[in-house]
XYZ file of C-alpha atoms in Angstrom:
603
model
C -8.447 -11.906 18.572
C -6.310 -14.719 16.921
C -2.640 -14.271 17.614
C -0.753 -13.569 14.084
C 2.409 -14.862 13.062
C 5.758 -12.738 13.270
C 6.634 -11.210 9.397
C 9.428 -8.449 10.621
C 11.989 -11.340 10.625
C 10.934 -13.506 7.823
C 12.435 -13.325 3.952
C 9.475 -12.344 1.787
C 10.061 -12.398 -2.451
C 6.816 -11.488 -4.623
C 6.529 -12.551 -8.306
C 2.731 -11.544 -9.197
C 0.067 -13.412 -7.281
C 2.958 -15.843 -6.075
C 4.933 -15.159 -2.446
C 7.945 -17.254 -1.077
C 8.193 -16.776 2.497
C 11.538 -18.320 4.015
C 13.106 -17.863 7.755
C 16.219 -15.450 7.912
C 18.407 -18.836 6.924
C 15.667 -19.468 4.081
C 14.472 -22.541 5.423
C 10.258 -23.048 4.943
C 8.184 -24.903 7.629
C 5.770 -23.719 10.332
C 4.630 -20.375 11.298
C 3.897 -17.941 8.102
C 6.252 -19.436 5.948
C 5.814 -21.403 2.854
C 4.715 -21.032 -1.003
C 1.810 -19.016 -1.385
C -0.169 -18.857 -5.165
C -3.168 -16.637 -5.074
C -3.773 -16.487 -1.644
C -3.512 -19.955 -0.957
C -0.197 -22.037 0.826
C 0.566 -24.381 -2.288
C 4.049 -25.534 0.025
C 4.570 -25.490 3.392
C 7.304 -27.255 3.863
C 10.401 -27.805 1.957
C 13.540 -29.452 3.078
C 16.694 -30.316 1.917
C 18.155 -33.440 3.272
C 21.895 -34.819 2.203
C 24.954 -36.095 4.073
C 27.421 -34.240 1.326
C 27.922 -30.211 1.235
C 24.950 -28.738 0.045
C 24.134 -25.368 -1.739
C 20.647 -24.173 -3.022
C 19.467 -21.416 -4.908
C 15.671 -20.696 -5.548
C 13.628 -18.532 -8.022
C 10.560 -17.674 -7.944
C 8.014 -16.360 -10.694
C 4.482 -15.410 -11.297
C 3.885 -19.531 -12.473
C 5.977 -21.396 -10.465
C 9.640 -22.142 -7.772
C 12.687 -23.663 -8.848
C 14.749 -24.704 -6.672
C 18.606 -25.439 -8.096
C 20.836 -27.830 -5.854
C 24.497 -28.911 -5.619
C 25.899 -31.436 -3.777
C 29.571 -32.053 -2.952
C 31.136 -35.323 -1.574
C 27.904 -36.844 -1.285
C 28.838 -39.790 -3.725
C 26.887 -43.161 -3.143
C 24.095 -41.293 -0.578
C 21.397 -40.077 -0.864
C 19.265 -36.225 -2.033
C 16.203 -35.791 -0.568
C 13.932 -33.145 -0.821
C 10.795 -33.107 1.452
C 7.914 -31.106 0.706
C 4.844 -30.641 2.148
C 1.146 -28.496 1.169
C -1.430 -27.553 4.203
C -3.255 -25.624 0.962
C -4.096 -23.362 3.648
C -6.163 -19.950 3.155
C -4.407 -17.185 3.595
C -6.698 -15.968 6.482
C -5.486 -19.366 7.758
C -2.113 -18.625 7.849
C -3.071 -14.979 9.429
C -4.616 -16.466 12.213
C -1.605 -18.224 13.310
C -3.098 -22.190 12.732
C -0.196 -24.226 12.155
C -0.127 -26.126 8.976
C -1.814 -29.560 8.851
C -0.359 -31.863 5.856
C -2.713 -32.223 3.143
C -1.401 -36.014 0.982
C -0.663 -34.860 -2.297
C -2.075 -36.105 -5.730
C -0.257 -38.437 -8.179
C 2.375 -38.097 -8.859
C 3.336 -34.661 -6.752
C 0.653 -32.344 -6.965
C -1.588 -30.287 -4.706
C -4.780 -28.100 -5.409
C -8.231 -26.572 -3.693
C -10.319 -24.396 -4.879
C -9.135 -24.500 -8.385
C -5.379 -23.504 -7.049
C -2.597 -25.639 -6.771
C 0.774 -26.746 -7.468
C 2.372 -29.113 -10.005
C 5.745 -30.477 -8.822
C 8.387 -32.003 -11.375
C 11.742 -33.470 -10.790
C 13.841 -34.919 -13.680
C 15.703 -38.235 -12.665
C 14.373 -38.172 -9.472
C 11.414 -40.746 -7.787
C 8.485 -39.877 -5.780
C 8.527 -41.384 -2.272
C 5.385 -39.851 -0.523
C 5.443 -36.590 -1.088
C 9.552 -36.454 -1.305
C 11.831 -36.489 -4.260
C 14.709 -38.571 -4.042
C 17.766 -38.760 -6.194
C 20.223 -41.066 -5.946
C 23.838 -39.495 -6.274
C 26.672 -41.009 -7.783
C 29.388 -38.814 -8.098
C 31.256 -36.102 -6.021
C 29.571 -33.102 -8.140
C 25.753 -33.543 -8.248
C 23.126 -30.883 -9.592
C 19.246 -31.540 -9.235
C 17.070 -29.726 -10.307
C 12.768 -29.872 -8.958
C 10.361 -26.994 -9.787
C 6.587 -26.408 -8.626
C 4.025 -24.773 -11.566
C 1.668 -22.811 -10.373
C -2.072 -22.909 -11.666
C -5.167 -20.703 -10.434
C -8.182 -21.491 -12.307
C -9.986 -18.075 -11.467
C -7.440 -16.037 -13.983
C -8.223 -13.101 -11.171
C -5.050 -11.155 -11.458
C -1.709 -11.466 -13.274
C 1.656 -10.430 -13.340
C 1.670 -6.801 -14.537
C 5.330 -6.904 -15.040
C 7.407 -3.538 -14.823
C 5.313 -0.619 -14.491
C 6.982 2.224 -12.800
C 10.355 3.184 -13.836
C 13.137 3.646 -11.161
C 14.612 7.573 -11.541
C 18.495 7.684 -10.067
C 19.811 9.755 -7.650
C 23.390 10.316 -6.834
C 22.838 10.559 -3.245
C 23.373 7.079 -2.098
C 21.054 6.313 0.623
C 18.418 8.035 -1.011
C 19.343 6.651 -3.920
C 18.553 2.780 -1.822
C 15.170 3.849 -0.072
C 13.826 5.176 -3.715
C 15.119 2.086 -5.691
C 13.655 -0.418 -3.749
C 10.503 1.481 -3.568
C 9.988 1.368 -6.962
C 11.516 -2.467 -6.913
C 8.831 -3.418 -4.147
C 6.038 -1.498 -6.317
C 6.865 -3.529 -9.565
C 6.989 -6.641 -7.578
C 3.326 -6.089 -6.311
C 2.233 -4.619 -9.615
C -0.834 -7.015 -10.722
C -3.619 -6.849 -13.471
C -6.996 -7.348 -14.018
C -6.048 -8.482 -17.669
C -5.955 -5.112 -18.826
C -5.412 -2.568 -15.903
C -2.395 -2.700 -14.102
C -2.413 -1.418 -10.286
C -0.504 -2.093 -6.961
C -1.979 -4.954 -4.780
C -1.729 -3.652 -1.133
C 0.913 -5.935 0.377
C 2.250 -8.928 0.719
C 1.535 -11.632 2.031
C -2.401 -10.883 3.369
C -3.298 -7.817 1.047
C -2.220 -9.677 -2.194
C -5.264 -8.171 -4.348
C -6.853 -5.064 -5.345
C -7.642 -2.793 -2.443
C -9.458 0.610 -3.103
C -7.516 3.070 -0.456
C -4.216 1.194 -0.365
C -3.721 0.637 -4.450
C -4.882 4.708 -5.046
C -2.467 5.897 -2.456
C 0.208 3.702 -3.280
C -0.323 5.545 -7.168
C -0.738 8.785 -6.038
C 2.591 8.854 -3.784
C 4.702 8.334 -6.687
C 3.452 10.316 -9.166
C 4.872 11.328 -11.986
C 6.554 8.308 -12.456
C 3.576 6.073 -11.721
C 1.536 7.238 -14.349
C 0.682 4.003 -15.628
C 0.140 2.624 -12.698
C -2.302 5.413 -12.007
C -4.230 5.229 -15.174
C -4.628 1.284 -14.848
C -5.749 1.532 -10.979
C -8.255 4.148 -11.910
C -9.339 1.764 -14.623
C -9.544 -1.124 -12.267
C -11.512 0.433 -9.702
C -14.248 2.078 -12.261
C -14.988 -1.724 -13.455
C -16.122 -2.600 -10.112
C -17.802 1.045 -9.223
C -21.067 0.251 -7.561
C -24.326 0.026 -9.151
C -26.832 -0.682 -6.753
C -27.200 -0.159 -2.569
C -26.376 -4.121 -1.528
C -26.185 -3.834 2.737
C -24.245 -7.465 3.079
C -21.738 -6.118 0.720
C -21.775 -2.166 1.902
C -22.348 -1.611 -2.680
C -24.289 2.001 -3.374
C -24.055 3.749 -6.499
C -20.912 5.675 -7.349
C -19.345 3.981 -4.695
C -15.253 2.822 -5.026
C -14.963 -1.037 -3.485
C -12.528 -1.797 -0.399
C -10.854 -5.155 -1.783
C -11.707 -7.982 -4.432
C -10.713 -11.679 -3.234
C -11.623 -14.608 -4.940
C -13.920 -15.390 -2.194
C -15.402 -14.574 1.681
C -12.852 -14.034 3.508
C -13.033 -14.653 7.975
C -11.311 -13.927 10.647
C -12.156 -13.055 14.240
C -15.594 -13.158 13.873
C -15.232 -11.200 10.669
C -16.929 -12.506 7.220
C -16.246 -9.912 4.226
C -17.802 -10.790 1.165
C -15.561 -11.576 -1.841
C -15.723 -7.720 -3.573
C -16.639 -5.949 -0.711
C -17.466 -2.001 -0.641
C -16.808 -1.026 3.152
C -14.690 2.193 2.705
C -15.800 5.228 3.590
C -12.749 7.320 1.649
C -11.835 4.940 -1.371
C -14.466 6.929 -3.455
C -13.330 10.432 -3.057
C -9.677 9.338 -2.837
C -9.867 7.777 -6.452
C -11.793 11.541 -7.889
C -8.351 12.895 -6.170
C -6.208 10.523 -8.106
C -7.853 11.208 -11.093
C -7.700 14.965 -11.107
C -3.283 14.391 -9.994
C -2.757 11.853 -12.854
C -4.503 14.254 -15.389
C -2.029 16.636 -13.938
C 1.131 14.353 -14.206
C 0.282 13.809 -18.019
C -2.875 10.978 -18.312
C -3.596 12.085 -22.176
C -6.943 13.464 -22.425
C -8.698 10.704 -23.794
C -8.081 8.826 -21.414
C -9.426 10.401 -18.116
C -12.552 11.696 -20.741
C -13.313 8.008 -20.373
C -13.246 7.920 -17.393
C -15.591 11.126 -16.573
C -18.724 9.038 -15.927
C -17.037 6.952 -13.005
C -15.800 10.554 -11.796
C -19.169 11.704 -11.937
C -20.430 8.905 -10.166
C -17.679 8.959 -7.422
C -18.701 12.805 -6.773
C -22.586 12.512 -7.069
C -21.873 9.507 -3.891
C -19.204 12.442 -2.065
C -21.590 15.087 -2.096
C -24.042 12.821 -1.824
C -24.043 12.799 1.823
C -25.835 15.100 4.706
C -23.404 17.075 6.800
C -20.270 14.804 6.754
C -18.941 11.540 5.060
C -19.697 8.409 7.831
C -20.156 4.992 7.935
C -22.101 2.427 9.777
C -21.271 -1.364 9.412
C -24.950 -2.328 8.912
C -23.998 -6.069 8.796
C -22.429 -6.686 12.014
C -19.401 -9.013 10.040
C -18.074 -6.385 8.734
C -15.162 -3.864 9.177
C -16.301 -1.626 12.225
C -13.900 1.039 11.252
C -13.935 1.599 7.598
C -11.041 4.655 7.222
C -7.710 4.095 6.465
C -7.145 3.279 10.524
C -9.642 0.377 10.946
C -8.917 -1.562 13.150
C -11.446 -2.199 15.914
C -10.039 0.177 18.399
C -8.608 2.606 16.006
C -11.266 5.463 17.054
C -11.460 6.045 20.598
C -12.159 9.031 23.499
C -9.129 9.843 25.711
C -10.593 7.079 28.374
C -10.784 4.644 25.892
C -14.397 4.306 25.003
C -14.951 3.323 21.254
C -16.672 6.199 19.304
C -20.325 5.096 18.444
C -21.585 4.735 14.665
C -22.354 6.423 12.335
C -18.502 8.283 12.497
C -17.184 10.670 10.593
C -13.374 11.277 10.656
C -11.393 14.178 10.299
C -9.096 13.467 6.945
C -12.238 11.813 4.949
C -13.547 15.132 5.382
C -10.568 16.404 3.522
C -10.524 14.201 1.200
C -14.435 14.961 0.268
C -13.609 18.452 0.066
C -10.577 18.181 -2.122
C -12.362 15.820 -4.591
C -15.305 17.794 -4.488
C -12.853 21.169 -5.420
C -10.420 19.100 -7.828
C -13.309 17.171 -9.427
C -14.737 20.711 -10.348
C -11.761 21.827 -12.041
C -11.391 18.865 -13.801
C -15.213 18.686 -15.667
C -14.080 22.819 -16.128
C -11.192 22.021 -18.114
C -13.142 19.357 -20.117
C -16.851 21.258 -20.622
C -18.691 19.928 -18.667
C -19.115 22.270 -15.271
C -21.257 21.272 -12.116
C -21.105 24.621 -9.835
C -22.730 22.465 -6.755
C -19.553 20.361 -6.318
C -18.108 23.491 -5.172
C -21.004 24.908 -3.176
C -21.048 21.358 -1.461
C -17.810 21.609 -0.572
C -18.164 25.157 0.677
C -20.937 23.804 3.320
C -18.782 20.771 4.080
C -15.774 23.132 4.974
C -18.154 25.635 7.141
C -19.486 22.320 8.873
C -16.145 20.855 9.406
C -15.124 24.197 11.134
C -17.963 23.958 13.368
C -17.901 20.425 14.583
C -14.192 18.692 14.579
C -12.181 21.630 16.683
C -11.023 20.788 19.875
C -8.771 22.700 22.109
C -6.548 24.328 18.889
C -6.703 20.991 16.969
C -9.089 18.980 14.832
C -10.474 15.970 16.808
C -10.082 12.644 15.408
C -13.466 12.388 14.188
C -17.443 12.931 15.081
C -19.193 10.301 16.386
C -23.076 9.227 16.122
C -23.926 11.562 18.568
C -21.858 14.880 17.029
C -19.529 14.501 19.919
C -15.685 15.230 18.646
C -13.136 12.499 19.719
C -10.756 15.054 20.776
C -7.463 13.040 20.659
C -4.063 14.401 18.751
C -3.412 12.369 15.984
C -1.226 11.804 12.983
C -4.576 11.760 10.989
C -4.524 15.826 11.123
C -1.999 15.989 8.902
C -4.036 14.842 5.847
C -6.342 17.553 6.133
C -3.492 20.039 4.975
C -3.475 21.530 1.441
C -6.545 20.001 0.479
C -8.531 23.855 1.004
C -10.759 22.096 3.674
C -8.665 24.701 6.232
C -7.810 28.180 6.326
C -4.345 28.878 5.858
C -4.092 29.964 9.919
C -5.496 26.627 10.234
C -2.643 24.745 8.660
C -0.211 26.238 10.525
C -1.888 25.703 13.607
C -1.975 21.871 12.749
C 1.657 21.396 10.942
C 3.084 23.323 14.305
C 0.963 20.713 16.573
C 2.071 17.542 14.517
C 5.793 18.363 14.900
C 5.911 18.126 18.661
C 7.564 15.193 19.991
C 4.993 13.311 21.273
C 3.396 12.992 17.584
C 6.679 13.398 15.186
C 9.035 10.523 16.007
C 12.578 9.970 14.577
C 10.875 7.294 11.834
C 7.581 9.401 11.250
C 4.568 10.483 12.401
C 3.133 8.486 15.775
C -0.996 7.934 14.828
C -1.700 8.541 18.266
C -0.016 11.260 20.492
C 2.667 9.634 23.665
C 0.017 11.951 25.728
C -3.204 9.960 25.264
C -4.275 7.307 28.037
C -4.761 5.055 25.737
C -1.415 5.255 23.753
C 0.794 2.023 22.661
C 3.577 2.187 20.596
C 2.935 -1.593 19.566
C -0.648 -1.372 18.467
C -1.913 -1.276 15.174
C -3.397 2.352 14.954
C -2.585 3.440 18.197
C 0.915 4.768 18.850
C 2.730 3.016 15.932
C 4.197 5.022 12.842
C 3.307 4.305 9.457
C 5.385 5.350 6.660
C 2.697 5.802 4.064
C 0.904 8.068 6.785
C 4.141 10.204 6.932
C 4.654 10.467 3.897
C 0.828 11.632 3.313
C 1.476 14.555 5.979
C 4.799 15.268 4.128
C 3.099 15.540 0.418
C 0.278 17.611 1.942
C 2.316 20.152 3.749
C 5.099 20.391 0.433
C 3.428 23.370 -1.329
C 3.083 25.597 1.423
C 5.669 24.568 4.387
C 8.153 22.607 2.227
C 10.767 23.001 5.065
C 8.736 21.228 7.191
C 7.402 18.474 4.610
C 11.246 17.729 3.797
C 12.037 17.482 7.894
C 9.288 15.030 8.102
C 9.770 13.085 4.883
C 13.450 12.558 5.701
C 12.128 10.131 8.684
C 11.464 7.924 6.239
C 15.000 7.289 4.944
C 15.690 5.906 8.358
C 12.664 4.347 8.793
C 13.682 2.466 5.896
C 15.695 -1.079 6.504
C 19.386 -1.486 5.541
C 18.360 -2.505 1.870
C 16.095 0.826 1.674
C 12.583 -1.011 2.049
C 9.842 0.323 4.104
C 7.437 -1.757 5.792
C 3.765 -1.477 6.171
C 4.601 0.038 10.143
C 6.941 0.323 12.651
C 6.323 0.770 16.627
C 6.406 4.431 17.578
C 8.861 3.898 19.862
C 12.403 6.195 19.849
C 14.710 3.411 18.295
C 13.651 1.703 15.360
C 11.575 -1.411 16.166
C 10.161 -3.900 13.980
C 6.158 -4.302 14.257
C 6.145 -8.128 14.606
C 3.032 -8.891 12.342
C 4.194 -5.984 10.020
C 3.700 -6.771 6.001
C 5.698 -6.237 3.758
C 6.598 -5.906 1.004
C 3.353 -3.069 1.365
C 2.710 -1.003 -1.568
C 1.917 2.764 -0.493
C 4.671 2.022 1.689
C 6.793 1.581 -1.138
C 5.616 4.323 -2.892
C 6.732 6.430 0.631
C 9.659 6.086 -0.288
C 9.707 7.056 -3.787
C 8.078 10.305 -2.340
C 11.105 11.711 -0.093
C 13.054 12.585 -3.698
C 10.041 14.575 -4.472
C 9.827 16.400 -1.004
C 13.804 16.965 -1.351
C 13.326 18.395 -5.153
C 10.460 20.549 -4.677
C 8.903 18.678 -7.251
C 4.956 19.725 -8.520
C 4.100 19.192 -12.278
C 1.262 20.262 -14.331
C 1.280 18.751 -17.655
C -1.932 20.447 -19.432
C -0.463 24.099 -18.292
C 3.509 22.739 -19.266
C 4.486 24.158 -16.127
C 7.025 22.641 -13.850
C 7.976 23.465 -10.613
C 11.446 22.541 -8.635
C 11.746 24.600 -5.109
C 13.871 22.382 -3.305
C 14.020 23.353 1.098
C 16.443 25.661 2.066
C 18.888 25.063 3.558
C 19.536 21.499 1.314
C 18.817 18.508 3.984
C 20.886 16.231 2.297
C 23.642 19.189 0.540
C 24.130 18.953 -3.186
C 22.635 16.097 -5.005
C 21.113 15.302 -8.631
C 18.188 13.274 -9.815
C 17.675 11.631 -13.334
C 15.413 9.307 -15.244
C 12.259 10.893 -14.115
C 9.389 9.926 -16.716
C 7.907 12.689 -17.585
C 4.868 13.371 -20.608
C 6.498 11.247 -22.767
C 10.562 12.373 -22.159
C 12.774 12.501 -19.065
C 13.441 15.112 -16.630
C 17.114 15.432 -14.901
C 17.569 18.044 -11.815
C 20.808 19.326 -10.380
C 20.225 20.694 -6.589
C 23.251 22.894 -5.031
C 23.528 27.085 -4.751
C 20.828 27.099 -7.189
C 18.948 24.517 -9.597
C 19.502 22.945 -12.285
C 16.709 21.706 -14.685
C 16.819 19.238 -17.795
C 13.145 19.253 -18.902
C 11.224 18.081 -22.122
C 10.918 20.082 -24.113
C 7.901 22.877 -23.715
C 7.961 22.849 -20.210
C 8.217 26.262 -18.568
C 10.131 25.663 -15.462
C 10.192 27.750 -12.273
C 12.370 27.440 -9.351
């Protein structure tokens, strides 16, 4: 395994397909930092070299850096900026190679693979691959910018897509503004469909599970997000059963680079299909954006994908699993996939085919939701829900261990019985009885799985627990916030407990990053990304836990049953987009609701 670069203490600013990655002091050179533009380092180094007093300010959009500097009493010397490309891959950067100059083009310019970097300076001379102005008076301003080109026209800039609601409670107010901040930031498009690319800066694209999650979290007020992600992901629904890619029919891809992309032995092809819970996951966000307001047209469109998606869910015998049949590969293909994600309590790595606990869930709630959805538009399938009757009977049978559903099934049918944050998905989605639930939501609040900053994925008690791995001990705030939003209509006391982790999970400036160790004080992960988008859209999520908050556009019904007692006390929320108006919500002694109009509200 290659040893990544550190992230948790770099500077990282996202403008569309374009990341500036800068050391606490913003200085770029050597480890992860530089200029990246489409998943390629266009800069690796720049510095800033002048005897006077020197001040710099940078900006940095979808098409190219500027980089505004002042001088004081530097008259009669010298300004020199030195730059430098390695027009490294971003799997390069990953594994932790450090960058090798690549000798730019006349007169400054850098490109491979059809992406590059233009530099321009006015009155300043090229020397090498440094601009040099010559200063002659005690107040100088120079001015150099890079432009940006990337010749596959894969994604864009979406621009603003999910609109910030306010909150008068201030740190709550911090966690959900940068949320939605961090979501606009990674909002790309396919030239039509907008969606959230996972994270920045190795996720940078159009993953399946990350980009539907990251939607579904902040509904209502993603809508549009929603709608275009859906979109996105339909375009590149599979077609045909492919083995090097992992492609079979109905089937929702894992991630879409602009080509193969290696590391450690791994060698995933450019669109590459090896998820085993994108496809019922995106039926799910269907059926919840119909419900925050998608118009009708709209998801009618989209009823052949849905069909699709479900006919590959139901699709299989017994339980959802997956095999990497290529040997290159992703071994693990749920949302915890790293290589040693699923393993028995003495550490031996479950076998393949596997079959984990919450893609169960999942199957069975799209299955369920995917049959109310072709009910309300005419076209009925009664086997979805005698599938997911079986699968739930099944499930029952095979993934209880000891009081608690095991981790996941392995090729044999033997149950990986360790405790897990992965449990808590499996809530609300009907796949367990209501006794069931509360078995599981009473097991995941123990302290050795519900930490001050989340949910732990593993349990403190397993042998093979580390606070500092990946999947293994760490705490994820997307994963907490998943448990929170699946136990809010039945133990919303509990969902707000566990969602208010997040608000001091959440760095000074409010964002979340893609983990955290799972230790009892708040420590960075070093390799941790972020901006990451369903982490962002975590945070969004606590003001719905703290409101109450469930909407159902086609019925006009809208709930608001804030916890009692009131975590936070008193506090209102406004600005939050709702079919077309706004809705505004005073919480105290009792609540307060501003609605559009039509809307029968309940509290």
């Amino acid at each position: 395994m290659t040893r990544q670069p550190r992230l948790d203490d770099l500077l990282i600013t996202v403008a569309g397909t374009s990341v500036l990655i800068t050391t606490a002091d913003r200085r770029v050179g050597g480890g992860a930092t530089g200029v990246l533009h489409g998943d390629r380092r266009v800069l690796s180094r720049i510095d800033v070299e002048c005897p006077g007093q020197v001040e710099t300010r940078r900006s940095l959009t979808p098409t190219s850096l500027v980089e505004d500097i002042t001088v004081t009493g530097g008259a009669g010397s010298r300004l020199r900026v030195v730059l430098a490309s390695d027009l490294a891959g971003v799997e390069d950067i990953k594994s932790g190679a450090e960058p090798v100059s690549v000798d730019p083009s006349p007169p400054l310019q850098w490109a491979a693979g059809g992406i590059g970097c233009v530099v321009t300076a006015p009155g300043a001379r090229v020397e090498g691959s440094s601009l040099v102005w010559d200063i002659g008076e005690q107040h100088f301003t120079a001015r150099w910018s890079a432009t940006f080109h990337d010749a596959s026209g894969l994604h864009h800039s979406a621009g603003k897509v999910v609109h910030s609601p306010t909150t008068s409670h201030p740190r709550l107010s911090t966690v959900v503004t940068r949320g939605v901040d961090d979501l606009n930031a990674l909002a790309l498009s396919d030239g039509e469909n907008a969606f959230a690319a996972a994270g920045a800066p190795w996720y940078l694209t159009l993953f399946g599970r990350d980009s539907i999650w990251a939607a579904r979290l902040a509904l209502p007020v993603s809508l549009d997000l929603a709608a275009g992600t859906l979109r996105a992901l339909a375009r590149l629904q599979g077609r045909e059963h492919d083995p090097a890619t992992a492609e079979e029919p109905g089937k929702i891809p894992h991630e879409l680079r602009r080509g193969p992309f290696e590391l450690d032995g791994m060698r995933l092809p450019a669109l590459y299909y090896g998820t085993v819970d994108a496809t019922p996951l995106w039926a799910c966000l269907l059926h919840d954006a119909w419900r925050a307001g998608l118009p009708d047209d709209q998801v009618r469109e989209l009823l052949p994908a849905l069909k699709a998606a479900l006919a590959w869910t139901a699709g299989h015998d017994t339980f959802l699993r997956y095999v990497d049949r290529t040997g290159t590969g992703l071994a693990n293909q749920g949302w915890k996939d790293s290589p040693d994600a699923v393993r028995f309590p003495d550490g031996t790595r479950a076998a393949a085919p596997i079959a984990l606990c919450e893609v169960q869930s999942y199957a069975h709630e799209a299955l369920t939701r995917g049959a109310d959805l072709l009910d309300a538009f005419g076209e009925p399938d009664p086997s979805l829900r005698e599938r997911a009757a079986r699968l739930r009977a099944d499930f029952r049978a095979a993934f209880w261990v000891d009081g608690f559903p095991a981790l996941a099934v392995d090729g044999t049918g033997r149950p990986v019985g360790q405790v897990t944050s992965n449990a808590g998905h499996l809530v609300g989605t009907g796949l367990l009885t209501r006794e069931e639930e509360a078995l599981v939501v009473a097991r995941l609040r123990r302290p050795d799985l519900l930490g001050p900053f989340g949910l732990r994925t593993l349990s403190t008690g397993s042998a093979v627990h580390d606070p500092l791995s990946y999947h293994c001990g760490s705490t994820w705030p997307h994963d907490t916030a998943i448990t929170a939003r699946a136990l809010a209509a039945d133990f919303p006391e509990e969902a707000a407990d566990i969602a208010l982790r997040l608000l001091a999970a959440a760095d000074r400036d409010g964002e979340l990053p893609e983990l955290l160790g799972g230790q009892v004080t708040r420590t960075p992960y070093p390799s941790s990304c972020h901006p990451q988008a369903w982490s962002a859209a975590a945070g969004v999520s606590v003001l719905w836990r703290l409101l109450g908050l469930e909407v159902d556009v086609p019925a006009r019904v809208l709930r608001v049953r804030p916890p009692r007692p009131l975590p936070l006390g008193p506090f209102e929320a406004a600005g939050i987009r709702l079919a077309g108006g706004e809705l505004s919500v005073r919480v105290g002694d009792s609540v307060e609701v501003d609605a559009p109009a039509g809307f029968e509200v309940r509290t």
